[in-house]
Coordinates of C-alpha atoms in Angstrom, one line a residue:
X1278 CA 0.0 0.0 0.0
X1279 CA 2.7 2.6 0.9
X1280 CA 4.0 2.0 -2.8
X1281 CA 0.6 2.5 -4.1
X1282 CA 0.4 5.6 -2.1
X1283 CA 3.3 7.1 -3.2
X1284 CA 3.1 6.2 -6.3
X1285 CA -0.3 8.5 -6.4
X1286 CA 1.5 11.3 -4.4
X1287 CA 4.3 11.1 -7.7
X1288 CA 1.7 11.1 -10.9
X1289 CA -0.3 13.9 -8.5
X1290 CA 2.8 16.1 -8.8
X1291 CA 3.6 15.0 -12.7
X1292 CA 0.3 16.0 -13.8
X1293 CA 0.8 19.2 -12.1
X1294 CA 4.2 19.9 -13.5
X1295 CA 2.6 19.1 -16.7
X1296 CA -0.3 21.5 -16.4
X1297 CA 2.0 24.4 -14.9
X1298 CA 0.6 27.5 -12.8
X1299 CA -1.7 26.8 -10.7
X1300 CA -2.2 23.2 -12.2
X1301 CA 0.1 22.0 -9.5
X1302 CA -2.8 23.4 -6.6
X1303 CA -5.2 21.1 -8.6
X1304 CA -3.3 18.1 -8.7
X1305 CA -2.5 18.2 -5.3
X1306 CA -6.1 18.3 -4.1
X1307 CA -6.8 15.1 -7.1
X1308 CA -4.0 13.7 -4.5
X1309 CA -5.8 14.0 -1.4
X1310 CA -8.6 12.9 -2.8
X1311 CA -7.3 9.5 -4.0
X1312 CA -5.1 9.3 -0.9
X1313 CA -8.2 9.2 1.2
X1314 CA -11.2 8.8 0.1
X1315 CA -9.9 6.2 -2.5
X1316 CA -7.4 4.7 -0.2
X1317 CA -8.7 5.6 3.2
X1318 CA -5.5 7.8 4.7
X1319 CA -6.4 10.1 7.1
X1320 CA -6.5 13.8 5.3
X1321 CA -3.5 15.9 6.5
X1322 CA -2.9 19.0 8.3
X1323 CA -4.0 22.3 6.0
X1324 CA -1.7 25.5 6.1
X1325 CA -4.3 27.9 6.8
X1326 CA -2.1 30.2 8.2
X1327 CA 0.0 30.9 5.4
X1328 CA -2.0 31.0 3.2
X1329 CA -4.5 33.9 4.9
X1330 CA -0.5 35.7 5.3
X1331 CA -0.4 35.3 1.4
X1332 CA -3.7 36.6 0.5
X1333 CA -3.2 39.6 3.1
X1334 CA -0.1 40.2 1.7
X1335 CA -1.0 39.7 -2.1
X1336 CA -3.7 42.5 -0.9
X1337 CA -1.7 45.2 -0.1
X1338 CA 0.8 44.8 -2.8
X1339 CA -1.9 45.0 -5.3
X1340 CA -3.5 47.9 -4.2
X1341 CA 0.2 49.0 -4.5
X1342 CA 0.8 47.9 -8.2
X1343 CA -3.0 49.8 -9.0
X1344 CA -1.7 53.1 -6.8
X1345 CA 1.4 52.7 -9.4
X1346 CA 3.7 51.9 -6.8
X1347 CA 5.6 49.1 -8.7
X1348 CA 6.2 51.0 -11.8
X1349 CA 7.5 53.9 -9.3
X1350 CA 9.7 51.1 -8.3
X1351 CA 10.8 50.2 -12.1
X1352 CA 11.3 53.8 -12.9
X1353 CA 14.2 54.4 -9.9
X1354 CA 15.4 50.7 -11.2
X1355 CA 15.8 52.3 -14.4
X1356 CA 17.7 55.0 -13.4
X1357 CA 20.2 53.3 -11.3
X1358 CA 20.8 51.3 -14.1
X1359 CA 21.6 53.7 -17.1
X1360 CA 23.2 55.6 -14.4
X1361 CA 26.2 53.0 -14.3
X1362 CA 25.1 50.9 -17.3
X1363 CA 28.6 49.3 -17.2
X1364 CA 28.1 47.3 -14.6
X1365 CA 24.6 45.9 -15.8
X1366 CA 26.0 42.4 -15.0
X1367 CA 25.9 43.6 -11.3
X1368 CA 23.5 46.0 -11.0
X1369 CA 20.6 44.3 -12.8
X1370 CA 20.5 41.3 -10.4
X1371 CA 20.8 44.1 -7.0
X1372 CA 18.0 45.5 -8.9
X1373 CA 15.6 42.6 -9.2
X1374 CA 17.0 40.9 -6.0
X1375 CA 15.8 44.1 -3.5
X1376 CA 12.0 44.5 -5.6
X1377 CA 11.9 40.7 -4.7
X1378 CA 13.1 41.3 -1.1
X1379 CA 11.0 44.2 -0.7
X1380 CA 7.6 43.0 -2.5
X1381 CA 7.8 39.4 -1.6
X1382 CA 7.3 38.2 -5.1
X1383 CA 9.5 37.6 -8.0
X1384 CA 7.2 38.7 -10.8
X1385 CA 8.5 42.1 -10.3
X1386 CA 11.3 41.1 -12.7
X1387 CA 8.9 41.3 -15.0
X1388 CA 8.8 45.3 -15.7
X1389 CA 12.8 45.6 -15.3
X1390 CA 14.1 42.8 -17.7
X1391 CA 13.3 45.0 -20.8
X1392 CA 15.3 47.5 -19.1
X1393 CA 18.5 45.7 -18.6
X1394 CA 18.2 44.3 -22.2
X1395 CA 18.2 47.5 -23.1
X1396 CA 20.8 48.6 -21.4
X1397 CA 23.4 45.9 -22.2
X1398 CA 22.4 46.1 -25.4
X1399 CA 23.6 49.8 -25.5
X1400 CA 26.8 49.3 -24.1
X1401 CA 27.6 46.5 -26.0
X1402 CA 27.5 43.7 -23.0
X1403 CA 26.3 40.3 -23.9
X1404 CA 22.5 40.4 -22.7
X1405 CA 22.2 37.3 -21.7
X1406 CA 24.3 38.0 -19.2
X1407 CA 23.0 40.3 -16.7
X1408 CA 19.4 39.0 -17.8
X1409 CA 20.1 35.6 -16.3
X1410 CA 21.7 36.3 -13.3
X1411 CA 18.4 38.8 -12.7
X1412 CA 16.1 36.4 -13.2
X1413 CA 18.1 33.8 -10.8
X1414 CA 17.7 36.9 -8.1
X1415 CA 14.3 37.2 -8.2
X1416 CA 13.9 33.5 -7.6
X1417 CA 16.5 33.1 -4.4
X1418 CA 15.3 36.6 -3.5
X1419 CA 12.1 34.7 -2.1
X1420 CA 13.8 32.8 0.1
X1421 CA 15.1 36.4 2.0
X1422 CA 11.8 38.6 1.6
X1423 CA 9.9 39.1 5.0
X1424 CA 6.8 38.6 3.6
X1425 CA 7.3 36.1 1.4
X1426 CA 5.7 32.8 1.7
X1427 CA 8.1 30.7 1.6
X1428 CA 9.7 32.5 4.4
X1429 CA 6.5 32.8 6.4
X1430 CA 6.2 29.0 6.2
X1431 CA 9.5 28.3 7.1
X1432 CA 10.2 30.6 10.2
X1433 CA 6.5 28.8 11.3
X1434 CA 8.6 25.6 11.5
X1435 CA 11.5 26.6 13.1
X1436 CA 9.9 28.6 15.9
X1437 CA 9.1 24.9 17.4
X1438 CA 12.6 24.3 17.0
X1439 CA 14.1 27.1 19.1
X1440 CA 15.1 29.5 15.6
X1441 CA 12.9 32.9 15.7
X1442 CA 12.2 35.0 12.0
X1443 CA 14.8 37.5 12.4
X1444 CA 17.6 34.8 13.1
X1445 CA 16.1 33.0 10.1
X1446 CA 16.3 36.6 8.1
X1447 CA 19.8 37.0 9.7
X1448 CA 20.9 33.9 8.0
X1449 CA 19.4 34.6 4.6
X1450 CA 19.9 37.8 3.7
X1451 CA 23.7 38.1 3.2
X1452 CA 23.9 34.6 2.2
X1453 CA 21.6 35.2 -0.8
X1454 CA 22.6 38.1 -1.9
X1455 CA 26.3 37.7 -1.7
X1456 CA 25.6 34.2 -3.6
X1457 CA 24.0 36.5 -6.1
X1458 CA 26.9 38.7 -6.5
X1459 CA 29.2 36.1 -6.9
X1460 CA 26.6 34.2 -9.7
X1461 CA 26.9 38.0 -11.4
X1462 CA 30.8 37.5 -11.6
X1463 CA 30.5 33.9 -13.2
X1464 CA 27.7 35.3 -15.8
X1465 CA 29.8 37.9 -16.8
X1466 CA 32.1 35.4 -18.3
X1467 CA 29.2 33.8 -20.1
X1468 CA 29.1 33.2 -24.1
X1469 CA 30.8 35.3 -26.4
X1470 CA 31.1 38.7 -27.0
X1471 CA 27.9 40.7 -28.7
X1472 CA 30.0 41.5 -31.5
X1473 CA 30.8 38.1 -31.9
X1474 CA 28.1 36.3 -31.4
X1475 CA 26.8 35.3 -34.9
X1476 CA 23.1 34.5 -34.0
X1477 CA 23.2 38.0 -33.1
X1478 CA 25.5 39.4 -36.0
X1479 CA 22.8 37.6 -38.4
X1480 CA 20.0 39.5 -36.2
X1481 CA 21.3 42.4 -37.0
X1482 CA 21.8 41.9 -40.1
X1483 CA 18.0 41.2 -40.8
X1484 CA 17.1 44.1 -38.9
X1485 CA 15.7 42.1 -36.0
X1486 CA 17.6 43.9 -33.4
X1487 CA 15.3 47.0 -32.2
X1488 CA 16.0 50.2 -29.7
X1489 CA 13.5 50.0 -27.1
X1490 CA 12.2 53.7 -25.7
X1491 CA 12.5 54.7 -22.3
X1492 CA 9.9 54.0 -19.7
X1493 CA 9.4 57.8 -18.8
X1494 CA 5.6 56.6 -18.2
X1495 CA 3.4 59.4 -16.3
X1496 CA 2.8 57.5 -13.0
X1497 CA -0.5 58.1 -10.9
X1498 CA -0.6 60.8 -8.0
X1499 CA -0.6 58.6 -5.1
X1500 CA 2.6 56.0 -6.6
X1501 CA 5.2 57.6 -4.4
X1502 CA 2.6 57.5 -1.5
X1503 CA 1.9 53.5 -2.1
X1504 CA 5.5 52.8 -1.9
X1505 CA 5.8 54.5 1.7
X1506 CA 3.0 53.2 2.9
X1507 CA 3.8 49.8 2.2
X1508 CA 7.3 50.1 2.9
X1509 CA 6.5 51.7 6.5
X1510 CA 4.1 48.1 6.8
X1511 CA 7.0 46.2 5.9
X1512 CA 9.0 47.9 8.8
X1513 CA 6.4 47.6 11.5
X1514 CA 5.9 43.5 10.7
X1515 CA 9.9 42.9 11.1
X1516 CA 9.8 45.3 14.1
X1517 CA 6.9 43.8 15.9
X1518 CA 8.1 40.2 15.1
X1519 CA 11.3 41.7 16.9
X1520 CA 9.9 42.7 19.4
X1521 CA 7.8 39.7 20.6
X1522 CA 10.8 37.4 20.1
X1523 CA 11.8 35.1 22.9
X1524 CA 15.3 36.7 22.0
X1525 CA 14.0 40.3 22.5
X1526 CA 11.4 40.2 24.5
X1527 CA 10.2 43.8 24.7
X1528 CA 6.5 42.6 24.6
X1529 CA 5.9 39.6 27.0
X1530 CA 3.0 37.6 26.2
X1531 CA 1.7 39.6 23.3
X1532 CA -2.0 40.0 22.4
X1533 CA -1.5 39.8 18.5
X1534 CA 0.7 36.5 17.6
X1535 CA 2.8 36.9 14.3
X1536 CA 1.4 35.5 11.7
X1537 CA -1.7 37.6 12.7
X1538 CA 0.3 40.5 12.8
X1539 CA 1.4 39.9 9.4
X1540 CA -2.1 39.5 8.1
X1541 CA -3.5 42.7 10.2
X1542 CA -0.3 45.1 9.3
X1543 CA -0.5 44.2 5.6
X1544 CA -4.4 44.5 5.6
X1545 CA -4.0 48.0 7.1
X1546 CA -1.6 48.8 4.3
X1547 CA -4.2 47.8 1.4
X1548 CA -6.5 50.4 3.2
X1549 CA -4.1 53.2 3.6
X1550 CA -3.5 52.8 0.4
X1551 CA -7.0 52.7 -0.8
X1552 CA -7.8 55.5 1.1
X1553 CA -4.7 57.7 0.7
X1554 CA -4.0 57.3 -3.1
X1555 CA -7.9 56.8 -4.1
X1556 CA -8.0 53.9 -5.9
X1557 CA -10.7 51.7 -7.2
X1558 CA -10.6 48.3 -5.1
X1559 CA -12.2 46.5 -8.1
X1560 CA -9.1 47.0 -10.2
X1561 CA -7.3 45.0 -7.5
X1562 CA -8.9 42.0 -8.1
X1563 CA -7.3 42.7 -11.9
X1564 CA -3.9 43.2 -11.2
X1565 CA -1.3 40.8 -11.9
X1566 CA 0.5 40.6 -8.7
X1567 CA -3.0 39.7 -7.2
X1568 CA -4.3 36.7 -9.2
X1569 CA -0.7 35.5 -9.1
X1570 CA -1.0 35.7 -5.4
X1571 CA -4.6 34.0 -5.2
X1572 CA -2.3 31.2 -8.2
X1573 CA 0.2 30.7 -5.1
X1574 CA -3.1 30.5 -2.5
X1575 CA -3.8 27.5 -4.8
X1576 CA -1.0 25.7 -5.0
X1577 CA 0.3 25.8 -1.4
X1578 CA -3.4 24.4 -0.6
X1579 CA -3.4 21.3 -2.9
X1580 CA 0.8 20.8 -2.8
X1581 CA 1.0 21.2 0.8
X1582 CA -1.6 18.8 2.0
X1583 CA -0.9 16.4 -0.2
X1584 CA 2.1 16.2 1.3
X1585 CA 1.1 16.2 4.8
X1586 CA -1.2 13.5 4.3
X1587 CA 1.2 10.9 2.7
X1588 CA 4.4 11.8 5.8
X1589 CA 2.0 12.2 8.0
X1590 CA 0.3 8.7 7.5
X1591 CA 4.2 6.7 7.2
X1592 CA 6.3 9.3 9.5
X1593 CA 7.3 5.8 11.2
X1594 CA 8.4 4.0 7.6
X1595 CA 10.3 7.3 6.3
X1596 CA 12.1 7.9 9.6
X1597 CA 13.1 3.6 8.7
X1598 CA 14.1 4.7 5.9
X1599 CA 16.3 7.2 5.7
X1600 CA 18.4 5.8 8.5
X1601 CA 19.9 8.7 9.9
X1602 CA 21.2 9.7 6.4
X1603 CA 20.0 13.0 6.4
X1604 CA 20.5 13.8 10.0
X1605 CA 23.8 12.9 9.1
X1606 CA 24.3 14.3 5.8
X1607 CA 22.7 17.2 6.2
X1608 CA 23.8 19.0 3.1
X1609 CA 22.3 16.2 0.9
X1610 CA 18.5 18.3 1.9
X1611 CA 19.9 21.2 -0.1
X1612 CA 20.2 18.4 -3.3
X1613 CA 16.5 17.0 -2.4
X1614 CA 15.1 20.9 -2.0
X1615 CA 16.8 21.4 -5.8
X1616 CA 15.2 18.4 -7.4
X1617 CA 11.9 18.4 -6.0
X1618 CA 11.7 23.1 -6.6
X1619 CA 12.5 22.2 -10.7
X1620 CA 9.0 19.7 -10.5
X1621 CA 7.2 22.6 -8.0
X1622 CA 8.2 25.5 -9.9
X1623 CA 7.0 27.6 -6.3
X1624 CA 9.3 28.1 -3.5
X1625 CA 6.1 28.1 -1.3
X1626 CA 5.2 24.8 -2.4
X1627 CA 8.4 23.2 -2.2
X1628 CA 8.8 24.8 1.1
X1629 CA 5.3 23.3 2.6
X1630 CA 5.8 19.9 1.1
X1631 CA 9.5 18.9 2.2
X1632 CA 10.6 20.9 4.9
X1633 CA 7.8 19.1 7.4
X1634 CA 9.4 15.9 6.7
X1635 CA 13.1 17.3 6.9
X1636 CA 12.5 17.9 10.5
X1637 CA 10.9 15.0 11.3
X1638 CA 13.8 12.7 10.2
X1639 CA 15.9 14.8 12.0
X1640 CA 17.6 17.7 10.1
X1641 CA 18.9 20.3 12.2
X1642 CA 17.8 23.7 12.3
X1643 CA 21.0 25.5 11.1
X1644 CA 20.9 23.0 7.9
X1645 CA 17.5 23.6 6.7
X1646 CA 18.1 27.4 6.6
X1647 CA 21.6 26.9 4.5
X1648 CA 19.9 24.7 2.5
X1649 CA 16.6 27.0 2.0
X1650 CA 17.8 28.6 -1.2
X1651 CA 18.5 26.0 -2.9
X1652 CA 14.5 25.6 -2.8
X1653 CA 14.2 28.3 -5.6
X1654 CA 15.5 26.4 -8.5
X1655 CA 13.0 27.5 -11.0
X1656 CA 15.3 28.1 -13.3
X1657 CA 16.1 24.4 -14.6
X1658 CA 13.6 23.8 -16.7
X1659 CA 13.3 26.8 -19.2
X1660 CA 9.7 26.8 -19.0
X1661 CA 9.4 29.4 -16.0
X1662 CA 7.4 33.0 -17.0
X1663 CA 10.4 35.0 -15.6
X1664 CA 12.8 33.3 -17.4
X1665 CA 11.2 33.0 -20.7
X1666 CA 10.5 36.6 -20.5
X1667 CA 13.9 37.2 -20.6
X1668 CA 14.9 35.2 -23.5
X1669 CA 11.3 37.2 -25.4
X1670 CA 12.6 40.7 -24.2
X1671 CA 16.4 39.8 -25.6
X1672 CA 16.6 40.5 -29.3
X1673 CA 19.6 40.0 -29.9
X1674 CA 19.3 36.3 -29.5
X1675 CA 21.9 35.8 -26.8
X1676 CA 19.1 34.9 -24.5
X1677 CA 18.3 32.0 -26.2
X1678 CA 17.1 28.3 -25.5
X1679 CA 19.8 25.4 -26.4
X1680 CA 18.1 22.2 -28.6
X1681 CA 19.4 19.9 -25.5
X1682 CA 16.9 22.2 -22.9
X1683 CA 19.1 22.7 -20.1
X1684 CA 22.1 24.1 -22.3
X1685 CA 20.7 27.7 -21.9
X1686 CA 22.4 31.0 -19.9
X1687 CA 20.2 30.5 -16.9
X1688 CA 22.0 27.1 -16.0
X1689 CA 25.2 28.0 -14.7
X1690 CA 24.8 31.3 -12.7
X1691 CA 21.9 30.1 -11.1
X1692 CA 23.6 27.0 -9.4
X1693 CA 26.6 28.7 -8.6
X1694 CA 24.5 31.1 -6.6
X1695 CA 22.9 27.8 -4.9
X1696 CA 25.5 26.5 -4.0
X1697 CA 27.2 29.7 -3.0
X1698 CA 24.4 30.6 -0.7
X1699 CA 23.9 26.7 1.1
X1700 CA 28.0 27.6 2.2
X1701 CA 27.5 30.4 3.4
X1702 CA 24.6 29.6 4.8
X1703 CA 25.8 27.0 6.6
X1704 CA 28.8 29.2 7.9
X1705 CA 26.5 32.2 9.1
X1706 CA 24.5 29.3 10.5
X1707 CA 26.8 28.0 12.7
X1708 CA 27.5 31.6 14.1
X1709 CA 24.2 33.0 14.4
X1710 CA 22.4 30.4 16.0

């Protein structure tokens, strides 16, 4: 039976790789459905929590995106970048990495990546350079953002543990980020030159190779005011969380928990903003950011208990099973996180389905954090939106797709920063905590 159960758990998560977006949600709940109903396990344990944190904050930053706030964002993006558009490589992934960290989603790539085509294009710079390494930033950016979910769902876990949200933010930050940096230096080593590149020589040559205006778009009144606002929510979530730490402990048994906080700070944003920058609420339910957000709402649903239900029903077998080889090779979760995140294609949902069953079989604390980023490995299979935005938005045919699939620029500078981050992970681990 455990076979057969498994077995469903697997073609469950194929059909939802296969269907993409918020096909995976689906599947999963098909799962749970088989799993019990059809094989009588008992339903697991539903992340409520995170995902009412997701749809509060999906709520404010949509309000945001209608105020214009996001665009505000692209247009000082776009100015640091043709400020110093030499260093594109590096810039563009500081760039995409901080809207990530700040908005706790990585479709925010989206409005920039024409920009640092652009850009490279102009100075001559191989685009496929800085464009990959952007889009790998946005991805491991997730795993840093405060209000991400991924990172909501984690720090849940490891509060039983002992770890509290602003160690876990501690740890990730600088470990991200300076794996990013140092997956810009490999990229910028990437392919030939422009001028060299004869995909791109015969580009021009057609006249397929196009100058792309400036974004000088006139933004709404209340942009700059949705930025602050949300911004100054961001600030009071990490401060409160701070404050009722076991670490801190400046409020001693506090009235609002976290993860309610969360919910009520960012909820309190989407009405400030409403109410300061007048806009129409039912243009939030069109935004982008926002039915991506309800997408994720899905997925971490269907993914997440479906994966509950199977550990949860053979904890006993699985702990058998692994015999200690996690608990003792604790680095090998960071391998597991990789493989299973290319299948997911959601940080969130990777997060919600293996993590649970990391710490059961024993996997400390200090290497599930390390090994966090490698959950944002979207970039393997080039079927992601980000990614093959960037290849659409490159004209110049650097940014382009190999015949073997995995042979395109993405590969390489995101795994570096992987790895690079799962080190130093591990090393601010074992100092922080």
């Amino acid at each position: 039976m455990v076979s057969i159960e498994l077995l469903v758990v697997l073609v469950a998560i194929f059909i939802g790789a296969r269907i993409g977006g918020i096909g995976i949600g689906f599947a999963g709940g098909f799962g749970v459905l088989v799993l019990t109903l059809g094989l009588g396990m008992t339903p697991g344990t539903i992340p409520i929590d995170v995902i009412l944190i997701i749809m509060s904050v999906i709520a404010a930053i949509a309000a945001m995106q209608v105020a214009g706030g996001l665009q505000f964002l692209v247009n000082i993006a776009e100015r640091v970048l043709r400020k110093n558009p030499k260093q594109v490589t590096f810039l563009a992934p500081i760039v995409t990495y901080t809207m990530t960290l700040f908005a706790g989603t990585g479709h925010t790539a989206f409005s920039t990546l024409p920009v640092i085509a652009e850009v490279a294009k102009e100075q001559g710079i191989r685009p496929s350079r800085p464009l990959s390494i952007a889009v790998v930033a946005s991805q491991i950016a997730i795993t840093a953002s405060p209000i991400s979910a991924a990172v909501v769902l984690m720090s849940g876990m490891l509060e039983s543990k002992g770890v509290g949200y602003i160690s876990l933010l501690m740890i990730c930050i600088p470990a991200t980020f300076i794996a990013c940096m140092i997956g810009a230096f490999v990229a910028q080593f990437m392919g030939k030159e422009l001028q060299d590149d004869p995909v791109y020589q015969d580009r021009l040559a057609h006249g397929l190779v196009s100058k792309r205006d400036s974004t000088n778009t006139e933004l709404p009144a209340g942009a700059k005011r949705s930025v602050i606002v949300f911004l100054v929510a961001i600030v009071a979530v990490v401060f409160y969380a701070t404050a009722i730490s076991d670490a801190v402990g400046l409020i001693d048994n506090p009235t609002l928990p976290r993860n309610e906080a969360i919910m009520v700070f960012m909820l309190t944003a989407a009405t400030a903003i409403t109410l300061f920058c007048k806009i129409d609420t039912a243009e939030v339910l069109n935004a982008a950011t926002f039915k991506s957000g309800m997408s994720a709402c899905i997925c971490v649903l269907g993914v997440a208990w479906l994966g509950d239900t199977f550990v949860a029903g053979h904890l006993e077998e699985i702990k058998a099973l692994s015999g200690g080889l996690l608990e003792e090779h604790s680095w090998m979760l960071a391998i597991i996180l990789f493989l299973a995140s290319m299948l997911l294609y959601s940080q969130a949902a990777t997060t919600a389905a293996l993590m649970p069953s990391a710490f059961m079989l024993g996997v400390s604390p200090e290497a599930a954090i390390a090994s966090f980023a490698a959950v944002s490995a979207l970039f393997v299979l080039p079927t992601y939106p980000t990614l093959l935005a960037a290849v659409e938005m490159d004209d110049t045919g650097s940014t382009r797709i190999g015949h073997w699939v995995f042979n395109h620029p993405f590969v390489i500078p995101g795994v570096v920063s992987i790895v690079s981050s799962v080190i130093i992970g591990f090393v601010l681990a074992e100092m922080i905590l």
